[in-house]
Tab-separated table of C-alpha atoms and ligand atoms in Angstrom:
chain	number	residue	atom	x	y	z
J	1	MET	CA	9.235	-9.640	-10.352
J	2	SER	CA	10.298	-11.259	-7.134
J	3	GLN	CA	8.560	-14.464	-6.124
J	4	ILE	CA	4.769	-14.111	-5.931
J	5	PRO	CA	3.409	-15.959	-2.866
J	6	ASP	CA	1.360	-19.044	-3.762
J	7	ARG	CA	-1.821	-17.603	-2.288
J	8	TRP	CA	-1.674	-14.711	-4.773
J	9	GLN	CA	-0.748	-16.694	-7.874
J	10	TRP	CA	-4.381	-16.782	-8.983
J	11	PHE	CA	-4.330	-13.008	-9.444
J	12	ASN	CA	-1.334	-13.090	-11.728
J	13	GLU	CA	-2.891	-15.959	-13.654
J	14	ALA	CA	-6.298	-14.252	-13.962
J	15	ARG	CA	-5.326	-11.154	-15.971
J	16	PHE	CA	-8.964	-10.091	-16.495
J	17	GLY	CA	-11.535	-8.931	-13.952
J	18	LEU	CA	-14.822	-7.052	-13.772
J	19	PHE	CA	-15.150	-3.821	-11.822
J	20	ILE	CA	-18.758	-3.067	-10.875
J	21	HIS	CA	-19.691	0.442	-9.813
J	22	TRP	CA	-23.240	0.188	-8.614
J	23	GLY	CA	-25.116	2.119	-6.016
J	24	ALA	CA	-28.052	4.471	-5.590
J	25	TYR	CA	-26.116	7.039	-7.629
J	26	ALA	CA	-27.164	5.055	-10.715
J	27	LEU	CA	-30.609	6.656	-10.256
J	28	TRP	CA	-29.263	10.029	-11.329
J	29	GLY	CA	-27.420	8.650	-14.363
J	30	HIS	CA	-24.544	11.048	-13.746
J	31	GLY	CA	-21.742	8.746	-12.722
J	32	GLU	CA	-20.792	7.575	-9.244
J	33	GLN	CA	-19.844	10.994	-7.903
J	34	THR	CA	-22.968	12.987	-8.718
J	35	LEU	CA	-23.485	13.903	-5.039
J	36	PHE	CA	-20.319	15.994	-5.043
J	37	ARG	CA	-19.854	16.899	-8.682
J	38	ASP	CA	-23.410	18.131	-9.165
J	39	HIS	CA	-23.323	19.617	-5.667
J	40	ARG	CA	-26.571	17.940	-4.698
J	41	ASP	CA	-28.573	18.650	-1.608
J	42	GLN	CA	-27.528	16.055	0.986
J	43	GLN	CA	-31.005	15.424	2.356
J	44	ALA	CA	-32.668	15.108	-1.028
J	45	TYR	CA	-29.921	12.744	-2.146
J	46	ALA	CA	-30.299	10.544	0.921
J	47	ALA	CA	-34.077	10.441	0.579
J	48	ARG	CA	-33.870	9.272	-3.015
J	49	ALA	CA	-31.137	6.751	-2.182
J	50	CYS	CA	-33.298	5.312	0.602
J	51	ALA	CA	-36.226	4.919	-1.780
J	52	TRP	CA	-34.093	3.081	-4.370
J	53	LYS	CA	-35.614	-0.265	-5.266
J	54	PRO	CA	-33.857	-2.033	-8.113
J	55	THR	CA	-36.402	-4.236	-9.866
J	56	ALA	CA	-34.158	-6.362	-12.079
J	57	PHE	CA	-31.072	-7.081	-9.971
J	58	ASP	CA	-29.767	-10.561	-10.669
J	59	ALA	CA	-26.231	-11.241	-9.475
J	60	ARG	CA	-26.215	-14.530	-11.371
J	61	ALA	CA	-26.707	-12.659	-14.641
J	62	TRP	CA	-23.781	-10.383	-13.769
J	63	ALA	CA	-21.628	-13.391	-12.938
J	64	ALA	CA	-22.640	-15.175	-16.143
J	65	THR	CA	-21.638	-12.149	-18.217
J	66	ALA	CA	-18.291	-11.906	-16.446
J	67	ALA	CA	-17.544	-15.608	-16.764
J	68	ASP	CA	-18.609	-15.575	-20.383
J	69	ALA	CA	-16.243	-12.692	-21.105
J	70	GLY	CA	-13.367	-14.775	-19.760
J	71	MET	CA	-13.062	-12.723	-16.606
J	72	ARG	CA	-11.716	-14.574	-13.590
J	73	TYR	CA	-12.663	-12.202	-10.784
J	74	ALA	CA	-14.764	-9.198	-9.922
J	75	VAL	CA	-14.782	-6.239	-7.569
J	76	LEU	CA	-18.073	-4.656	-6.462
J	77	THR	CA	-18.501	-1.245	-4.848
J	78	THR	CA	-19.979	-2.150	-1.476
J	79	ARG	CA	-20.083	1.529	-0.618
J	80	HIS	CA	-18.903	4.466	-2.681
J	81	HIS	CA	-18.064	8.027	-1.632
J	82	ASP	CA	-21.772	8.795	-1.100
J	83	GLY	CA	-21.728	6.450	1.898
J	84	PHE	CA	-24.761	4.380	0.895
J	85	CYS	CA	-24.055	0.726	1.734
J	86	LEU	CA	-25.054	-2.262	-0.368
J	87	TRP	CA	-25.039	-4.675	2.564
J	88	ASP	CA	-26.694	-5.100	5.925
J	89	SER	CA	-24.405	-3.151	8.229
J	90	ALA	CA	-24.894	-3.157	11.977
J	91	TYR	CA	-23.355	0.309	12.174
J	92	THR	CA	-25.774	2.310	10.034
J	93	ASP	CA	-29.239	2.062	8.564
J	94	TYR	CA	-28.118	3.889	5.420
J	95	THR	CA	-28.071	0.598	3.523
J	96	THR	CA	-30.011	-1.235	0.849
J	97	ALA	CA	-30.841	-3.861	3.465
J	98	ARG	CA	-32.598	-1.455	5.829
J	99	GLN	CA	-34.130	0.917	3.307
J	100	ALA	CA	-36.637	0.396	0.510
J	101	ALA	CA	-34.730	-2.299	-1.389
J	102	ARG	CA	-34.609	-4.626	1.651
J	103	ARG	CA	-31.783	-6.559	0.067
J	104	ASP	CA	-28.189	-7.374	0.955
J	105	PHE	CA	-26.716	-7.013	-2.512
J	106	VAL	CA	-23.192	-7.776	-1.331
J	107	GLY	CA	-24.309	-11.170	-0.063
J	108	ASP	CA	-26.070	-11.978	-3.326
J	109	TYR	CA	-23.068	-10.854	-5.329
J	110	VAL	CA	-20.556	-12.887	-3.348
J	111	GLU	CA	-22.646	-16.014	-3.602
J	112	ALA	CA	-23.384	-15.703	-7.306
J	113	PHE	CA	-19.790	-14.994	-8.331
J	114	ARG	CA	-18.401	-17.773	-6.158
J	115	THR	CA	-20.909	-20.199	-7.608
J	116	ALA	CA	-19.856	-19.160	-11.115
J	117	GLY	CA	-16.248	-19.987	-10.172
J	118	LEU	CA	-14.990	-16.424	-10.046
J	119	ARG	CA	-12.821	-14.839	-7.388
J	120	VAL	CA	-14.542	-12.183	-5.349
J	121	GLY	CA	-13.409	-8.672	-4.489
J	122	LEU	CA	-15.019	-5.895	-2.456
J	123	TYR	CA	-14.461	-2.204	-3.113
J	124	TYR	CA	-14.888	0.028	-0.080
J	125	SER	CA	-14.614	3.803	-0.074
J	126	LEU	CA	-12.939	5.170	3.016
J	127	ALA	CA	-14.436	8.550	2.177
J	128	ASP	CA	-18.036	9.179	3.149
J	129	TRP	CA	-19.131	12.538	1.831
J	130	ARG	CA	-22.075	12.791	4.214
J	131	ILE	CA	-19.878	13.064	7.247
J	132	PRO	CA	-18.564	16.519	8.171
J	133	ALA	CA	-15.650	14.995	10.102
J	134	TYR	CA	-14.387	13.410	6.887
J	135	TRP	CA	-14.133	16.914	5.417
J	136	GLU	CA	-12.871	18.604	8.559
J	137	GLY	CA	-10.182	15.983	9.122
J	138	PRO	CA	-8.540	14.738	12.326
J	139	ALA	CA	-6.754	17.970	13.191
J	140	ARG	CA	-9.869	20.142	13.259
J	141	ASP	CA	-12.340	17.601	14.541
J	142	PRO	CA	-10.436	14.933	16.483
J	143	ALA	CA	-13.479	13.424	18.186
J	144	GLY	CA	-15.618	13.399	15.052
J	145	TRP	CA	-12.750	11.954	13.077
J	146	ALA	CA	-12.100	9.192	15.612
J	147	ALA	CA	-15.761	8.174	15.582
J	148	PHE	CA	-15.827	8.196	11.793
J	149	ARG	CA	-12.590	6.220	11.530
J	150	ASP	CA	-13.927	3.621	13.967
J	151	TYR	CA	-17.038	3.340	11.817
J	152	VAL	CA	-14.825	2.622	8.815
J	153	HIS	CA	-12.825	-0.018	10.670
J	154	HIS	CA	-15.999	-1.675	11.955
J	155	GLN	CA	-17.484	-1.836	8.492
J	156	VAL	CA	-14.347	-3.362	7.007
J	157	ARG	CA	-14.379	-5.997	9.740
J	158	GLU	CA	-18.022	-6.674	8.997
J	159	LEU	CA	-17.444	-7.068	5.248
J	160	LEU	CA	-14.565	-9.438	5.834
J	161	THR	CA	-16.394	-11.479	8.457
J	162	ASN	CA	-19.909	-11.968	7.153
J	163	TYR	CA	-19.390	-13.208	3.572
J	164	GLY	CA	-16.900	-16.065	3.822
J	165	LYS	CA	-13.669	-15.965	1.930
J	166	ILE	CA	-12.983	-12.704	0.121
J	167	ASP	CA	-10.135	-12.601	-2.374
J	168	VAL	CA	-9.569	-8.866	-2.811
J	169	ILE	CA	-10.301	-5.790	-0.733
J	170	TRP	CA	-10.141	-2.657	-2.842
J	171	PHE	CA	-9.955	0.612	-0.925
J	172	ASP	CA	-10.494	4.016	-2.457
J	173	GLY	CA	-11.188	7.586	-1.416
J	174	ALA	CA	-8.421	7.932	1.172
J	175	TRP	CA	-7.639	11.413	-0.059
J	176	PRO	CA	-6.804	13.850	1.517
J	177	HIS	CA	-5.911	11.854	4.617
J	178	SER	CA	-2.768	9.896	5.385
J	179	GLN	CA	-2.218	6.278	6.299
J	180	GLU	CA	-1.733	7.461	9.859
J	181	ASP	CA	-5.030	9.351	9.873
J	182	TRP	CA	-6.859	6.235	8.754
J	183	ARG	CA	-4.779	3.973	11.020
J	184	SER	CA	-4.262	1.929	7.918
J	185	ALA	CA	-1.542	-0.241	9.406
J	186	GLU	CA	-4.008	-1.437	12.044
J	187	LEU	CA	-6.611	-1.945	9.382
J	188	VAL	CA	-4.188	-4.104	7.402
J	189	GLN	CA	-3.322	-6.139	10.460
J	190	MET	CA	-6.997	-6.768	11.152
J	191	ILE	CA	-7.610	-7.711	7.524
J	192	ARG	CA	-4.722	-10.188	7.549
J	193	GLU	CA	-6.149	-11.817	10.661
J	194	LEU	CA	-9.646	-12.074	9.209
J	195	GLN	CA	-8.634	-13.084	5.692
J	196	PRO	CA	-5.060	-14.368	5.586
J	197	ASP	CA	-5.056	-14.969	1.817
J	198	ILE	CA	-6.651	-11.713	0.736
J	199	LEU	CA	-5.024	-9.188	-1.591
J	200	ILE	CA	-5.189	-5.569	-0.455
J	201	ASN	CA	-4.909	-2.759	-2.991
J	202	ASN	CA	-2.673	0.255	-2.567
J	203	ARG	CA	-5.109	3.041	-1.735
J	204	LEU	CA	-4.911	3.107	2.032
J	205	GLY	CA	-3.971	6.709	2.450
J	206	LEU	CA	-1.300	9.124	1.429
J	207	PRO	CA	2.183	7.927	2.298
J	208	ALA	CA	3.370	8.753	5.780
J	209	ALA	CA	5.680	11.748	6.085
J	210	GLY	CA	9.190	10.977	4.895
J	211	ASP	CA	8.122	7.856	3.043
J	212	ALA	CA	9.910	8.478	-0.241
J	213	PRO	CA	8.861	6.954	-3.555
J	214	ILE	CA	10.754	3.777	-4.256
J	215	GLN	CA	12.727	2.713	-7.283
J	216	GLY	CA	11.835	-0.768	-8.470
J	217	ASP	CA	12.880	-2.936	-11.402
J	218	LEU	CA	10.180	-1.477	-13.602
J	219	GLY	CA	10.346	2.180	-12.621
J	220	VAL	CA	9.518	4.523	-9.794
J	221	GLY	CA	6.373	3.918	-7.786
J	222	HIS	CA	4.641	5.022	-4.641
J	223	SER	CA	5.101	3.665	-1.197
J	224	ARG	CA	4.875	-0.069	-0.951
J	225	LEU	CA	4.427	0.138	2.758
J	226	LEU	CA	0.774	-0.759	2.398
J	227	GLY	CA	-0.897	-2.500	-0.465
J	228	ASP	CA	-0.208	-5.808	-2.167
J	229	PHE	CA	-0.937	-4.608	-5.656
J	230	GLY	CA	-0.890	-1.369	-7.607
J	231	THR	CA	-3.968	0.153	-9.241
J	232	PRO	CA	-3.019	2.464	-12.117
J	233	GLU	CA	-6.269	4.184	-13.074
J	234	HIS	CA	-7.196	5.120	-16.666
J	235	GLN	CA	-3.677	4.127	-17.668
J	236	ILE	CA	-1.606	1.026	-18.215
J	237	VAL	CA	1.764	1.308	-16.565
J	238	ALA	CA	3.706	-1.506	-14.974
J	239	GLU	CA	4.281	-1.076	-11.256
J	240	PRO	CA	7.732	-1.587	-9.836
J	241	ASP	CA	8.272	-5.117	-8.670
J	242	ARG	CA	4.787	-5.972	-7.529
J	243	LEU	CA	1.445	-7.176	-8.773
J	244	TRP	CA	-0.700	-4.567	-10.481
J	245	GLU	CA	-4.018	-4.142	-12.170
J	246	SER	CA	-5.054	-1.300	-14.453
J	247	CYS	CA	-8.629	-0.208	-13.795
J	248	GLN	CA	-10.376	1.161	-16.831
J	249	VAL	CA	-13.831	2.278	-17.862
J	250	SER	CA	-15.532	0.703	-20.853
J	251	THR	CA	-17.048	4.094	-21.560
J	252	TRP	CA	-15.391	7.479	-21.245
J	253	ARG	CA	-14.487	8.705	-17.794
J	254	LEU	CA	-17.199	7.985	-15.230
J	255	TRP	CA	-17.520	4.663	-13.414
J	256	GLY	CA	-21.164	4.698	-12.381
J	257	TYR	CA	-24.097	4.431	-14.773
J	258	THR	CA	-24.396	7.504	-16.972
J	259	THR	CA	-27.350	8.375	-19.165
J	260	GLY	CA	-26.466	8.974	-22.818
J	261	GLU	CA	-23.057	7.316	-22.471
J	262	ARG	CA	-20.918	6.336	-25.440
J	263	TRP	CA	-19.104	3.036	-25.381
J	264	ARG	CA	-15.603	2.051	-26.322
J	265	PRO	CA	-15.605	-0.577	-29.056
J	266	ALA	CA	-14.705	-4.183	-28.237
J	267	ASP	CA	-11.346	-3.992	-30.006
J	268	LEU	CA	-10.280	-1.080	-27.840
J	269	LEU	CA	-11.322	-2.895	-24.671
J	270	LEU	CA	-9.505	-6.010	-25.803
J	271	ASP	CA	-6.436	-3.986	-26.660
J	272	MET	CA	-6.364	-2.664	-23.095
J	273	LEU	CA	-6.402	-6.246	-21.852
J	274	VAL	CA	-3.658	-7.270	-24.258
J	275	GLU	CA	-1.557	-4.231	-23.385
J	276	SER	CA	-1.914	-4.962	-19.660
J	277	ALA	CA	-0.932	-8.600	-20.206
J	278	SER	CA	1.993	-7.618	-22.436
J	279	LYS	CA	3.295	-5.482	-19.578
J	280	GLY	CA	2.708	-8.162	-16.937
J	281	GLY	CA	-0.467	-6.859	-15.290
J	282	ASN	CA	-4.231	-7.290	-15.117
J	283	LEU	CA	-7.139	-5.348	-16.546
J	284	LEU	CA	-10.056	-4.601	-14.235
J	285	LEU	CA	-12.699	-3.505	-16.708
J	286	ASN	CA	-15.558	-1.481	-15.338
J	287	VAL	CA	-19.282	-1.576	-15.859
J	288	GLY	CA	-21.864	0.690	-14.252
J	289	PRO	CA	-25.115	-1.317	-14.028
J	290	GLN	CA	-28.403	0.480	-14.603
J	291	PRO	CA	-30.487	1.674	-11.649
J	292	ASN	CA	-32.752	-1.349	-12.068
J	293	GLY	CA	-29.741	-3.631	-11.661
J	294	GLN	CA	-29.317	-4.799	-15.227
J	295	LEU	CA	-26.027	-4.483	-17.032
J	296	PRO	CA	-26.218	-2.057	-19.941
J	297	PRO	CA	-26.767	-4.109	-23.129
J	298	GLU	CA	-23.866	-2.297	-24.796
J	299	PHE	CA	-21.548	-3.747	-22.182
J	300	VAL	CA	-22.984	-7.250	-22.439
J	301	ALA	CA	-22.484	-7.246	-26.216
J	302	ARG	CA	-18.839	-6.235	-25.862
J	303	ALA	CA	-18.221	-8.729	-23.071
J	304	ARG	CA	-19.596	-11.465	-25.302
J	305	GLU	CA	-17.336	-10.507	-28.196
J	306	ILE	CA	-14.277	-10.486	-25.974
J	307	GLY	CA	-15.357	-13.799	-24.445
J	308	ASP	CA	-15.528	-15.428	-27.878
J	309	TRP	CA	-12.011	-14.215	-28.523
J	310	MET	CA	-10.775	-15.413	-25.131
J	311	ARG	CA	-12.098	-18.903	-25.728
J	312	LEU	CA	-9.799	-19.265	-28.738
J	313	HIS	CA	-6.877	-17.141	-27.621
J	314	GLY	CA	-6.984	-17.199	-23.801
J	315	GLU	CA	-3.681	-19.048	-23.520
J	316	ALA	CA	-1.982	-15.867	-24.754
J	317	ILE	CA	-3.488	-13.931	-21.838
J	318	TYR	CA	-4.010	-16.103	-18.730
J	319	GLY	CA	-0.827	-16.531	-16.751
J	320	SER	CA	1.191	-14.818	-19.450
J	321	GLU	CA	4.415	-12.976	-18.778
J	322	PRO	CA	5.460	-9.532	-19.975
J	323	GLY	CA	5.979	-10.042	-23.641
J	324	GLU	CA	7.516	-7.282	-25.698
J	325	VAL	CA	10.425	-9.561	-26.574
J	326	CYS	CA	11.342	-7.855	-29.836
J	327	GLU	CA	9.914	-5.032	-31.911
J	328	PHE	CA	6.390	-5.839	-33.046
J	329	ILE	CA	4.331	-2.680	-32.871
J	330	THR	CA	4.026	-2.465	-36.639
J	331	TYR	CA	1.789	-5.531	-36.236
J	332	GLY	CA	0.506	-5.485	-32.678
J	333	ARG	CA	1.625	-6.734	-29.270
J	334	GLN	CA	3.305	-9.770	-27.757
J	335	THR	CA	2.905	-11.893	-24.664
J	336	ARG	CA	5.018	-14.797	-23.514
J	337	LYS	CA	4.506	-17.982	-21.545
J	338	GLY	CA	7.269	-20.494	-20.953
J	339	ASN	CA	8.777	-21.240	-24.343
J	340	ASN	CA	5.900	-19.694	-26.268
J	341	LEU	CA	5.786	-16.276	-27.834
J	342	TYR	CA	2.340	-15.001	-28.796
J	343	LEU	CA	1.986	-12.505	-31.613
J	344	ILE	CA	-1.280	-10.660	-31.114
J	345	ILE	CA	-1.974	-8.985	-34.394
J	346	ARG	CA	-3.779	-5.723	-34.638
J	347	PHE	CA	-2.834	-4.857	-38.205
J	348	TRP	CA	-3.852	-7.694	-40.472
J	349	ASP	CA	-2.397	-6.652	-43.830
J	350	GLY	CA	-3.792	-9.489	-45.925
J	351	GLN	CA	-0.317	-10.616	-47.005
J	352	PRO	CA	0.506	-14.333	-47.057
J	353	THR	CA	3.729	-13.781	-45.131
J	354	LEU	CA	4.655	-12.050	-41.903
J	355	THR	CA	8.261	-11.416	-40.922
J	356	LEU	CA	9.309	-10.974	-37.326
J	357	ALA	CA	12.728	-9.413	-36.841
J	358	GLY	CA	15.089	-9.886	-33.942
J	359	LEU	CA	14.017	-13.152	-32.319
J	360	ALA	CA	17.127	-15.007	-31.169
J	361	THR	CA	15.483	-18.223	-30.000
J	362	LYS	CA	14.945	-21.146	-32.320
J	363	VAL	CA	11.311	-21.580	-33.349
J	364	LEU	CA	10.030	-25.158	-33.409
J	365	ARG	CA	6.463	-24.644	-34.535
J	366	ALA	CA	4.134	-21.814	-35.535
J	367	THR	CA	0.341	-21.981	-35.197
J	368	LEU	CA	-2.354	-19.504	-36.094
J	369	LEU	CA	-4.423	-19.991	-32.939
J	370	THR	CA	-7.425	-18.305	-34.491
J	371	THR	CA	-7.923	-21.130	-37.011
J	372	GLY	CA	-5.829	-23.799	-35.318
J	373	ARG	CA	-3.718	-24.128	-38.478
J	374	GLU	CA	-0.004	-24.748	-38.348
J	375	LEU	CA	2.030	-22.274	-40.393
J	376	ALA	CA	5.104	-22.959	-42.487
J	377	PHE	CA	8.071	-20.788	-41.570
J	378	GLU	CA	11.734	-20.130	-42.149
J	379	GLN	CA	14.178	-18.751	-39.659
J	380	SER	CA	17.493	-17.131	-40.517
J	381	ASP	CA	19.802	-15.093	-38.302
J	382	ASP	CA	17.606	-12.057	-37.848
J	383	TYR	CA	14.223	-13.077	-39.206
J	384	VAL	CA	11.388	-15.523	-38.808
J	385	THR	CA	9.165	-15.518	-41.876
J	386	LEU	CA	5.763	-17.094	-41.443
J	387	ARG	CA	3.922	-18.300	-44.528
J	388	GLY	CA	0.419	-19.233	-45.606
J	389	LEU	CA	-1.522	-16.561	-43.733
J	390	PRO	CA	-5.112	-16.078	-44.908
J	391	ALA	CA	-5.908	-12.933	-46.901
J	392	ASP	CA	-8.981	-12.213	-44.790
J	393	ARG	CA	-8.504	-11.476	-41.132
J	394	PRO	CA	-9.720	-14.668	-39.445
J	395	THR	CA	-11.450	-12.832	-36.561
J	396	ASP	CA	-13.022	-9.382	-36.180
J	397	LEU	CA	-10.709	-8.852	-33.237
J	398	PHE	CA	-7.006	-9.757	-33.110
J	399	PRO	CA	-5.639	-12.931	-34.709
J	400	VAL	CA	-2.931	-14.625	-32.643
J	401	ILE	CA	0.083	-16.633	-33.766
J	402	ARG	CA	1.812	-18.896	-31.285
J	403	LEU	CA	5.513	-19.476	-31.809
J	404	GLU	CA	6.715	-22.484	-29.867
J	405	CYS	CA	10.405	-22.013	-29.245
J	406	ALA	CA	13.202	-24.272	-28.084
J	407	ALA	CA	13.695	-22.131	-24.965
J	408	PRO	CA	12.085	-19.042	-23.403
J	409	PRO	CA	11.991	-16.539	-26.280
J	410	GLN	CA	14.692	-13.906	-26.293
J	411	ALA	CA	15.656	-11.096	-28.619
J	412	ARG	CA	18.950	-10.724	-30.446
J	413	PRO	CA	21.209	-8.196	-28.729
J	414	TRP	CA	20.367	-5.356	-31.130
J	415	ALA	CA	16.631	-5.942	-30.669
J	416	VAL	CA	16.508	-6.183	-26.879
J	417	ASP	CA	15.992	-2.450	-26.474
J	418	ARG	CA	13.388	-0.350	-28.212
J	419	LEU	CA	14.251	2.657	-30.348
J	420	TRP	CA	14.644	5.284	-27.644
J	421	GLN	CA	16.346	2.953	-25.206
J	422	GLY	CA	19.690	1.262	-24.861
J	423	ASP	CA	22.978	2.187	-26.477
J	424	PRO	CA	22.231	3.712	-29.899
J	425	ARG	CA	25.660	2.661	-31.164
J	426	ARG	CA	24.386	-0.882	-31.433
J	427	MET	CA	22.604	0.165	-34.673
J	428	ALA	CA	25.575	1.911	-36.312
J	429	ALA	CA	26.835	-1.131	-38.172
J	430	TRP	CA	23.330	-1.694	-39.519
J	431	ALA	CA	23.284	1.839	-40.961
J	432	ALA	CA	26.891	1.608	-42.166
J	433	ALA	CA	25.980	-1.239	-44.492
J	434	ARG	CA	24.987	1.353	-47.111
J	435	GLY	CA	27.968	3.662	-46.502
J	436	SER	CA	28.078	6.939	-44.597
J	437	SER	CA	27.226	9.694	-47.048
J	438	VAL	CA	23.966	11.646	-47.261
J	439	TRP	CA	23.860	10.898	-50.990
J	440	ALA	CA	21.499	8.240	-52.251
J	441	ASP	CA	24.172	5.671	-52.878
J	442	GLY	CA	25.751	6.225	-49.494
J	443	LYS	CA	29.113	6.832	-51.150
J	444	ARG	CA	29.272	10.020	-53.256
J	445	ARG	CA	31.275	12.827	-51.642
L	1	GLC	C1	-11.407	7.245	-8.380
L	1	GLC	C2	-12.785	7.828	-8.151
L	1	GLC	C3	-13.844	6.836	-7.988
L	1	GLC	C4	-13.681	5.511	-8.676
L	1	GLC	C5	-12.261	5.027	-8.636
L	1	GLC	C6	-12.007	3.785	-9.433
L	1	GLC	O1	-10.630	7.152	-7.266
L	1	GLC	O2	-12.793	8.704	-7.057
L	1	GLC	O3	-15.057	7.415	-8.312
L	1	GLC	O4	-14.469	4.624	-8.014
L	1	GLC	O5	-11.405	6.009	-9.042
L	1	GLC	O6	-10.643	3.506	-9.529
């Protein structure tokens, strides 16, 4: 990746954040989009939202859970597509501050997360499903659209003025309107003036006409015209030549609190983090707090488990670089940092030795981070064989081995590319070692 500006380094270092989808929609227990998806009556929805009074909201408890999990930042939905605001807005009374709750939850959140030493992000939905002009669009309702768009711009200004330094602004819900419709370029300019160090995500509207997808070092992506970082959703794919963060649920599909939900196990959540890190990006892991404000206990338990793992193995994640140096998927994944290669082991086979093939760089020392024990090893041309591994997996999650190398770890030429990549002829000599015949001995004609 090209040089990351200093003010954004923290994001690349952080690797792990908490996404919080919380709003009055939690009352229905049908995810964050129940207004639309369950085709609810607008007036009945608004009345119930206005009466919402969370009894157990404690932003410090949220922040403690996030910090404990090893997360370094968070992003809270200040307003989702239903339009109900979690802060005291001067532009509407459809807010928790002016309705039954009488609280500015955004303010409490920002303060608690800052105090806990986490970076702070605000999610803001451009879409507001209450407003006919949003649905009609600028062509059919120019005046309504202009008023609505101004409302959006005012609210963004408000959010980025009233709560001190904000590290991330996370837009969503631009569909079906374009960057021009939203006047996103102006929005970005305003944001840069208000918060010069902030990171802006890439959901500021459909690309302008004629704005072709771009080809970057890591593949083809969408317009980079607007947006400092990419936000692959429900998937982990590296973005071309820019910062990115995969946002993922810890449940199934919905982001807001859902009654009767089933939870992904801690090892799956951790694997998403490790996969993101191994590809050079972050994981923004979601939780949908309960209507009363508490985090679901299932989430807290998983966060704790991951946090215990991070305390021992965090150096393999924070500030790591894309890591799939050589083949390793028969054991797990890899990350890299400086001269270190981290082997993050999913399949613990109980054998005393582990052989890594294809590492070209000289290994100086091997340590099983999980126990802190140094491991004996031998290195020949193609192989590093590690010895003295315990028969029992030393953690319920993924053990990690750190290989300290004499230089930044690199693969031998044959191992640089994965199976379906590169020039296949590089493997011919390897196959030819047994001959060329289909017979078992490679020789019989
Ligand atoms: C989607 C959904 C929204 C959710 C978001 C998170 O865009 O519309 O409900 O908040 O993804 O990435």
